[in-house]
mmCIF file of C-alpha atoms and ligand atoms in Angstrom:
data_model
loop_
_atom_site.group_PDB
_atom_site.id
_atom_site.type_symbol
_atom_site.label_atom_id
_atom_site.label_comp_id
_atom_site.label_asym_id
_atom_site.label_seq_id
_atom_site.Cartn_x
_atom_site.Cartn_y
_atom_site.Cartn_z
ATOM 1 C CA UNK I 513 -39.628 3.218 -59.656
ATOM 2 C CA UNK I 514 -43.062 5.084 -59.527
ATOM 3 C CA UNK I 515 -44.173 3.508 -56.212
ATOM 4 C CA UNK I 516 -43.827 6.657 -54.066
ATOM 5 C CA UNK I 517 -45.239 5.009 -50.912
ATOM 6 C CA UNK I 518 -44.922 1.347 -50.069
ATOM 7 C CA UNK I 519 -46.016 -0.041 -46.908
ATOM 8 C CA UNK I 520 -45.178 -3.869 -46.064
ATOM 9 C CA UNK I 521 -46.687 -5.782 -43.173
ATOM 10 C CA UNK I 522 -47.106 -2.720 -41.020
ATOM 11 C CA UNK I 523 -48.415 -2.929 -37.529
ATOM 12 C CA UNK I 524 -48.414 0.359 -35.646
ATOM 13 C CA UNK I 525 -50.170 1.850 -32.596
ATOM 14 C CA UNK I 526 -49.538 3.204 -29.163
ATOM 15 C CA UNK I 527 -49.151 0.816 -26.130
ATOM 16 C CA UNK I 528 -50.479 -1.942 -28.413
ATOM 17 C CA UNK I 529 -50.868 -2.396 -32.048
ATOM 18 C CA UNK I 530 -53.992 -0.634 -33.554
ATOM 19 C CA UNK I 531 -53.427 -1.523 -37.250
ATOM 20 C CA UNK I 532 -51.887 -4.859 -38.262
ATOM 21 C CA UNK I 533 -50.258 -6.381 -41.223
ATOM 22 C CA UNK I 534 -50.980 -3.486 -43.537
ATOM 23 C CA UNK I 535 -49.534 -3.853 -46.922
ATOM 24 C CA UNK I 536 -50.199 -1.460 -50.076
ATOM 25 C CA UNK I 537 -48.399 0.833 -52.269
ATOM 26 C CA UNK I 538 -49.415 4.080 -54.031
ATOM 27 C CA UNK I 539 -47.882 5.166 -57.193
ATOM 28 C CA UNK I 540 -46.944 8.573 -58.742
ATOM 29 C CA UNK I 541 -50.207 10.325 -59.923
ATOM 30 C CA UNK I 542 -52.448 8.208 -57.663
ATOM 31 C CA UNK I 543 -54.954 9.550 -55.256
ATOM 32 C CA UNK I 544 -56.193 6.981 -52.857
ATOM 33 C CA UNK I 545 -58.821 7.292 -50.120
ATOM 34 C CA UNK I 546 -58.796 5.347 -46.798
ATOM 35 C CA UNK I 547 -62.153 4.433 -45.625
ATOM 36 C CA UNK I 548 -63.425 2.823 -42.530
ATOM 37 C CA UNK I 549 -65.651 3.177 -39.428
ATOM 38 C CA UNK I 550 -64.912 5.459 -36.477
ATOM 39 C CA UNK I 551 -62.233 3.951 -34.428
ATOM 40 C CA UNK I 552 -60.906 1.486 -36.933
ATOM 41 C CA UNK I 553 -57.485 2.875 -37.119
ATOM 42 C CA UNK I 554 -57.365 5.276 -40.007
ATOM 43 C CA UNK I 555 -55.641 8.105 -38.063
ATOM 44 C CA UNK I 556 -53.202 5.738 -36.568
ATOM 45 C CA UNK I 557 -52.196 4.290 -39.888
ATOM 46 C CA UNK I 558 -51.332 7.924 -41.093
ATOM 47 C CA UNK I 559 -49.466 8.481 -37.896
ATOM 48 C CA UNK I 560 -47.577 5.123 -38.355
ATOM 49 C CA UNK I 561 -46.273 6.626 -41.586
ATOM 50 C CA UNK I 562 -45.181 9.872 -40.250
ATOM 51 C CA UNK I 563 -43.992 9.048 -36.688
ATOM 52 C CA UNK I 564 -46.953 9.924 -34.550
ATOM 53 C CA UNK I 565 -47.655 6.330 -33.718
ATOM 54 C CA UNK I 566 -45.090 3.543 -33.098
ATOM 55 C CA UNK I 567 -44.134 1.211 -35.778
ATOM 56 C CA UNK I 568 -44.263 -2.076 -34.178
ATOM 57 C CA UNK I 569 -43.506 -4.258 -37.136
ATOM 58 C CA UNK I 570 -43.011 -3.840 -40.896
ATOM 59 C CA UNK I 571 -41.431 -1.505 -43.288
ATOM 60 C CA UNK I 572 -42.342 1.868 -44.758
ATOM 61 C CA UNK I 573 -40.626 2.812 -47.876
ATOM 62 C CA UNK I 574 -40.689 6.541 -49.000
ATOM 63 C CA UNK I 575 -39.778 6.953 -52.621
ATOM 64 C CA UNK I 576 -38.233 3.572 -52.665
ATOM 65 C CA UNK I 577 -36.205 3.953 -49.396
ATOM 66 C CA UNK I 578 -36.881 2.378 -46.088
ATOM 67 C CA UNK I 579 -37.411 5.309 -43.855
ATOM 68 C CA UNK I 580 -36.769 3.701 -40.444
ATOM 69 C CA UNK I 581 -34.223 5.924 -38.533
ATOM 70 C CA UNK I 582 -34.739 8.972 -40.674
ATOM 71 C CA UNK I 583 -34.701 12.182 -38.769
ATOM 72 C CA UNK I 584 -37.860 14.292 -38.913
ATOM 73 C CA UNK I 585 -36.681 16.707 -41.287
ATOM 74 C CA UNK I 586 -35.478 14.244 -43.903
ATOM 75 C CA UNK I 587 -38.791 12.530 -43.624
ATOM 76 C CA UNK I 588 -40.720 15.691 -43.958
ATOM 77 C CA UNK I 589 -39.062 16.403 -47.307
ATOM 78 C CA UNK I 590 -40.696 13.179 -48.783
ATOM 79 C CA UNK I 591 -44.077 13.163 -46.738
ATOM 80 C CA UNK I 592 -46.434 15.847 -45.624
ATOM 81 C CA UNK I 593 -49.343 15.137 -43.194
ATOM 82 C CA UNK I 594 -52.460 17.333 -42.756
ATOM 83 C CA UNK I 595 -53.626 16.180 -39.268
ATOM 84 C CA UNK I 596 -57.143 15.705 -38.507
ATOM 85 C CA UNK I 597 -57.207 18.479 -35.922
ATOM 86 C CA UNK I 598 -54.318 20.783 -36.316
ATOM 87 C CA UNK I 599 -53.616 23.330 -33.580
ATOM 88 C CA UNK I 600 -52.797 26.856 -34.612
ATOM 89 C CA UNK I 601 -51.151 29.046 -32.058
ATOM 90 C CA UNK I 602 -52.878 32.303 -31.316
ATOM 91 C CA UNK I 603 -50.683 35.191 -32.116
ATOM 92 C CA UNK I 604 -49.119 33.364 -35.111
ATOM 93 C CA UNK I 605 -49.884 35.089 -38.581
ATOM 94 C CA UNK I 606 -51.389 32.870 -41.297
ATOM 95 C CA UNK I 607 -48.222 33.713 -43.408
ATOM 96 C CA UNK I 608 -46.067 32.414 -40.591
ATOM 97 C CA UNK I 609 -48.059 29.099 -40.327
ATOM 98 C CA UNK I 610 -47.833 28.358 -44.016
ATOM 99 C CA UNK I 611 -44.083 29.246 -43.864
ATOM 100 C CA UNK I 612 -43.716 26.441 -41.373
ATOM 101 C CA UNK I 613 -44.435 24.014 -44.224
ATOM 102 C CA UNK I 614 -40.974 25.327 -45.709
ATOM 103 C CA UNK I 615 -38.974 24.503 -42.479
ATOM 104 C CA UNK I 616 -37.893 21.074 -43.892
ATOM 105 C CA UNK I 617 -36.116 22.911 -46.624
ATOM 106 C CA UNK I 618 -35.139 26.146 -44.923
ATOM 107 C CA UNK I 619 -34.921 25.451 -41.268
ATOM 108 C CA UNK I 620 -37.051 27.286 -38.723
ATOM 109 C CA UNK I 621 -34.709 30.200 -38.187
ATOM 110 C CA UNK I 622 -34.561 31.503 -41.827
ATOM 111 C CA UNK I 623 -36.574 34.524 -42.050
ATOM 112 C CA UNK I 624 -37.202 33.501 -45.850
ATOM 113 C CA UNK I 625 -35.809 35.286 -48.960
ATOM 114 C CA UNK I 626 -37.883 36.738 -51.763
ATOM 115 C CA UNK I 627 -38.152 33.197 -53.485
ATOM 116 C CA UNK I 628 -39.282 31.582 -50.174
ATOM 117 C CA UNK I 629 -41.829 34.410 -49.543
ATOM 118 C CA UNK I 630 -43.180 33.788 -53.055
ATOM 119 C CA UNK I 631 -43.475 30.010 -52.429
ATOM 120 C CA UNK I 632 -45.640 30.769 -49.309
ATOM 121 C CA UNK I 633 -47.817 33.291 -51.163
ATOM 122 C CA UNK I 634 -48.219 30.740 -54.073
ATOM 123 C CA UNK I 635 -49.281 27.981 -51.632
ATOM 124 C CA UNK I 636 -51.804 30.422 -49.928
ATOM 125 C CA UNK I 637 -53.251 31.331 -53.500
ATOM 126 C CA UNK I 638 -53.635 27.807 -54.293
ATOM 127 C CA UNK I 639 -56.065 27.361 -51.382
ATOM 128 C CA UNK I 640 -57.414 30.885 -51.895
ATOM 129 C CA UNK I 641 -56.262 32.263 -48.536
ATOM 130 C CA UNK I 642 -53.805 34.715 -49.761
ATOM 131 C CA UNK I 643 -56.005 37.545 -48.578
ATOM 132 C CA UNK I 644 -55.470 36.244 -44.986
ATOM 133 C CA UNK I 645 -51.729 36.235 -44.967
ATOM 134 C CA UNK I 646 -51.482 38.944 -42.309
ATOM 135 C CA UNK I 647 -54.388 37.731 -40.137
ATOM 136 C CA UNK I 648 -53.875 36.322 -36.607
ATOM 137 C CA UNK I 649 -54.765 32.601 -36.628
ATOM 138 C CA UNK I 650 -56.887 33.023 -33.627
ATOM 139 C CA UNK I 651 -59.214 35.096 -35.846
ATOM 140 C CA UNK I 652 -60.090 32.386 -38.355
ATOM 141 C CA UNK I 653 -63.017 30.403 -38.863
ATOM 142 C CA UNK I 654 -62.811 26.596 -38.778
ATOM 143 C CA UNK I 655 -62.857 26.219 -42.554
ATOM 144 C CA UNK I 656 -60.382 28.909 -43.135
ATOM 145 C CA UNK I 657 -58.155 27.196 -40.557
ATOM 146 C CA UNK I 658 -58.379 23.925 -42.670
ATOM 147 C CA UNK I 659 -57.629 25.964 -45.755
ATOM 148 C CA UNK I 660 -54.769 27.455 -44.240
ATOM 149 C CA UNK I 661 -53.350 24.002 -42.937
ATOM 150 C CA UNK I 662 -53.732 22.838 -46.637
ATOM 151 C CA UNK I 663 -51.774 25.819 -47.814
ATOM 152 C CA UNK I 664 -48.944 24.672 -45.287
ATOM 153 C CA UNK I 665 -49.176 21.250 -46.777
ATOM 154 C CA UNK I 666 -48.725 22.670 -50.271
ATOM 155 C CA UNK I 667 -45.787 24.850 -49.113
ATOM 156 C CA UNK I 668 -44.079 21.640 -47.897
ATOM 157 C CA UNK I 669 -43.891 20.441 -51.325
ATOM 158 C CA UNK I 670 -43.326 16.734 -50.353
ATOM 159 C CA UNK I 671 -43.950 14.137 -52.979
ATOM 160 C CA UNK I 672 -46.223 12.068 -50.582
ATOM 161 C CA UNK I 673 -49.367 13.765 -49.255
ATOM 162 C CA UNK I 674 -51.280 12.375 -46.277
ATOM 163 C CA UNK I 675 -54.556 14.043 -45.463
ATOM 164 C CA UNK I 676 -56.802 13.119 -42.530
ATOM 165 C CA UNK I 677 -60.396 14.108 -43.065
ATOM 166 C CA UNK I 678 -59.188 17.309 -44.794
ATOM 167 C CA UNK I 679 -62.953 18.534 -45.831
ATOM 168 C CA UNK I 680 -64.563 18.377 -42.407
ATOM 169 C CA UNK I 681 -65.004 22.049 -41.841
ATOM 170 C CA UNK I 682 -65.116 22.874 -45.634
ATOM 171 C CA UNK I 683 -68.204 24.227 -47.380
ATOM 172 C CA UNK I 684 -69.467 22.671 -50.567
ATOM 173 C CA UNK I 685 -67.397 24.816 -53.049
ATOM 174 C CA UNK I 686 -64.323 24.594 -50.963
ATOM 175 C CA UNK I 687 -64.470 20.824 -50.974
ATOM 176 C CA UNK I 688 -64.517 20.921 -54.634
ATOM 177 C CA UNK I 689 -61.563 23.210 -54.593
ATOM 178 C CA UNK I 690 -59.675 20.976 -52.155
ATOM 179 C CA UNK I 691 -60.201 17.925 -54.574
ATOM 180 C CA UNK I 692 -59.257 19.946 -57.503
ATOM 181 C CA UNK I 693 -56.047 21.294 -56.078
ATOM 182 C CA UNK I 694 -55.026 17.905 -54.586
ATOM 183 C CA UNK I 695 -55.566 16.218 -58.008
ATOM 184 C CA UNK I 696 -53.436 18.962 -59.637
ATOM 185 C CA UNK I 697 -50.720 18.368 -57.108
ATOM 186 C CA UNK I 698 -50.882 14.590 -57.534
ATOM 187 C CA UNK I 699 -50.828 14.978 -61.528
ATOM 188 C CA UNK I 700 -47.630 17.076 -60.888
ATOM 189 C CA UNK I 701 -45.502 13.852 -59.765
ATOM 190 C CA UNK I 702 -46.970 13.419 -56.256
ATOM 191 C CA UNK I 703 -49.372 10.874 -54.768
ATOM 192 C CA UNK I 704 -51.939 11.386 -51.948
ATOM 193 C CA UNK I 705 -53.554 9.195 -49.352
ATOM 194 C CA UNK I 706 -56.803 10.759 -47.819
ATOM 195 C CA UNK I 707 -58.770 9.592 -45.057
ATOM 196 C CA UNK I 708 -62.521 10.319 -45.789
ATOM 197 C CA UNK I 709 -65.898 9.727 -44.466
ATOM 198 C CA UNK I 710 -67.819 10.286 -47.631
ATOM 199 C CA UNK I 711 -67.890 7.181 -49.986
ATOM 200 C CA UNK I 712 -69.327 9.186 -52.732
ATOM 201 C CA UNK I 713 -66.539 11.633 -52.802
ATOM 202 C CA UNK I 714 -63.961 8.902 -52.464
ATOM 203 C CA UNK I 715 -65.460 6.965 -55.454
ATOM 204 C CA UNK I 716 -65.802 10.136 -57.515
ATOM 205 C CA UNK I 717 -62.522 11.725 -56.857
ATOM 206 C CA UNK I 718 -60.083 9.072 -55.836
ATOM 207 C CA UNK I 719 -58.509 6.376 -57.966
ATOM 208 C CA UNK I 720 -58.107 3.723 -55.267
ATOM 209 C CA UNK I 721 -59.968 2.948 -52.013
ATOM 210 C CA UNK I 722 -58.183 1.388 -49.188
ATOM 211 C CA UNK I 723 -60.889 -0.295 -46.801
ATOM 212 C CA UNK I 724 -59.928 -0.605 -43.099
ATOM 213 C CA UNK I 725 -61.806 -2.671 -40.676
ATOM 214 C CA UNK I 726 -60.704 -3.445 -37.180
ATOM 215 C CA UNK I 727 -57.308 -2.344 -37.855
ATOM 216 C CA UNK I 728 -56.875 -4.477 -40.914
ATOM 217 C CA UNK I 729 -56.801 -3.664 -44.691
ATOM 218 C CA UNK I 730 -59.721 -5.697 -45.900
ATOM 219 C CA UNK I 731 -59.905 -4.435 -49.583
ATOM 220 C CA UNK I 732 -57.710 -2.338 -51.912
ATOM 221 C CA UNK I 733 -59.939 -1.404 -54.850
ATOM 222 C CA UNK I 734 -59.111 0.399 -58.148
ATOM 223 C CA UNK I 735 -62.407 2.284 -58.829
ATOM 224 C CA UNK I 736 -62.158 2.087 -62.533
ATOM 225 C CA UNK I 737 -61.704 -1.639 -62.558
ATOM 226 C CA UNK I 738 -65.085 -2.457 -60.654
ATOM 227 C CA UNK I 739 -68.641 -2.430 -61.630
ATOM 228 C CA UNK I 740 -71.153 -0.457 -59.623
ATOM 229 C CA UNK I 741 -72.450 -3.620 -57.921
ATOM 230 C CA UNK I 742 -69.022 -4.735 -56.949
ATOM 231 C CA UNK I 743 -68.268 -1.389 -55.403
ATOM 232 C CA UNK I 744 -71.438 -1.642 -53.478
ATOM 233 C CA UNK I 745 -70.737 -5.106 -52.310
ATOM 234 C CA UNK I 746 -67.241 -4.045 -51.153
ATOM 235 C CA UNK I 747 -68.451 -0.898 -49.345
ATOM 236 C CA UNK I 748 -71.222 -2.928 -47.585
ATOM 237 C CA UNK I 749 -68.522 -4.751 -45.664
ATOM 238 C CA UNK I 750 -67.981 -1.424 -43.870
ATOM 239 C CA UNK I 751 -71.446 0.356 -44.190
ATOM 240 C CA UNK I 752 -74.081 -2.429 -44.526
ATOM 241 C CA UNK I 753 -76.836 0.042 -45.436
ATOM 242 C CA UNK I 754 -74.904 1.817 -48.352
ATOM 243 C CA UNK I 755 -76.379 1.985 -51.768
ATOM 244 C CA UNK I 756 -73.908 2.990 -54.667
ATOM 245 C CA UNK I 757 -75.067 4.379 -58.025
ATOM 246 C CA UNK I 758 -73.095 5.452 -60.878
ATOM 247 C CA UNK I 759 -74.853 7.953 -63.130
ATOM 248 C CA UNK I 760 -74.503 7.690 -67.067
ATOM 249 C CA UNK I 761 -71.701 10.302 -67.138
ATOM 250 C CA UNK I 762 -69.830 8.334 -64.434
ATOM 251 C CA UNK I 763 -70.607 10.446 -61.170
ATOM 252 C CA UNK I 764 -71.198 8.317 -58.109
ATOM 253 C CA UNK I 765 -73.886 8.814 -55.657
ATOM 254 C CA UNK I 766 -74.248 6.982 -52.220
ATOM 255 C CA UNK I 767 -77.284 6.892 -50.063
ATOM 256 C CA UNK I 768 -78.418 4.759 -47.243
ATOM 257 C CA UNK I 769 -80.916 1.926 -48.049
HETATM 258 N N1 LIG J 827 -53.009 8.323 -28.462
HETATM 259 C C1 LIG J 827 -53.614 7.236 -28.255
HETATM 260 N N2 LIG J 827 -53.339 6.175 -27.282
HETATM 261 C C2 LIG J 827 -53.885 4.993 -27.173
HETATM 262 N N3 LIG J 827 -55.053 4.575 -28.049
HETATM 263 C C3 LIG J 827 -55.435 5.521 -29.032
HETATM 264 C C4 LIG J 827 -54.786 6.781 -29.128
HETATM 265 N N4 LIG J 827 -55.341 7.316 -30.252
HETATM 266 C C5 LIG J 827 -56.195 6.529 -30.743
HETATM 267 N N5 LIG J 827 -56.342 5.356 -30.008
HETATM 268 C C6 LIG J 827 -57.180 4.174 -30.191
HETATM 269 O O1 LIG J 827 -56.787 3.555 -31.464
HETATM 270 C C7 LIG J 827 -57.999 3.204 -32.168
HETATM 271 C C8 LIG J 827 -58.085 3.709 -33.522
HETATM 272 O O2 LIG J 827 -58.051 5.268 -33.375
HETATM 273 P P1 LIG J 827 -57.925 6.193 -34.659
HETATM 274 O O3 LIG J 827 -58.000 7.507 -34.213
HETATM 275 O O4 LIG J 827 -56.727 5.658 -35.377
HETATM 276 O O5 LIG J 827 -59.396 5.741 -35.404
HETATM 277 P P2 LIG J 827 -60.057 6.425 -36.673
HETATM 278 O O6 LIG J 827 -60.266 5.258 -37.608
HETATM 279 O O7 LIG J 827 -59.128 7.570 -37.322
HETATM 280 O O8 LIG J 827 -61.374 6.933 -36.158
HETATM 281 P P3 LIG J 827 -62.278 8.176 -36.495
HETATM 282 O O9 LIG J 827 -62.950 7.948 -37.805
HETATM 283 O O10 LIG J 827 -63.197 8.298 -35.347
HETATM 284 O O11 LIG J 827 -61.492 9.370 -36.598
HETATM 285 C C9 LIG J 827 -59.268 3.681 -31.081
HETATM 286 O O12 LIG J 827 -59.595 2.665 -30.527
HETATM 287 C C10 LIG J 827 -58.592 4.700 -30.291
HETATM 288 O O13 LIG J 827 -59.188 4.677 -28.974
#
């Protein structure tokens, strides 16, 4: 069983369904992007997988098991979410925020033994925020906040990673760091599903593209299996002006017409 995440006929939303009849699966070692226009339901899809939106129909299997009725702690041991806009309470230290990622394993009241403190430090080092561990969260830049949240996600050490626009506040090099680190984590027996607004980054760094339009999954693409013009035709369904180019060495570029 190498399907870590499997979604069958999922409809999820708030008062009414926002995403409908969504089916896909993600295997161990896969990094998949969710692409779609503003308001099409990307965040709601991720929330439907973690409990933030109501599942109205369908089934979500985490590591082969239907997660309906699981308590939050059991779920958090399987799936970690980097929300689109995470709030960090002023007064909390960076190290304390990253340690929250360990709660599904340790509970909130554990002060953390040496091994736990080392896990937090290693997660911080992975996203190069270990020099900020004693800093008050209120004193961070937006990009530093995003890196701290990524470190919290790493500390959680769940096999399924969900990331909602994880690079919005990151500079050029930290965006590369993000993709390098998530790729390393995925290669180490995890999978990731990442909402992105940059199709070039998605093509370049992700194995799969899930295209969402009006709350429906309209395409599920394995990038390596499609030619440049097929990828462009698929992406034009979402972004009519997009032009996709693949350089000789395989890198992708996307520009508007
Ligand atoms: N808490 C909520 N209650 C009711 N409707 C909501 C709620 N959150 C989002 N929606 C609606 O659900 C739809 C999809 O929103 P969602 O945030 O999932 O889109 P998105 O694809 O992530 O958008 P963006 O790219 O702009 O972040 C929108 O029409 C939005 O107004």
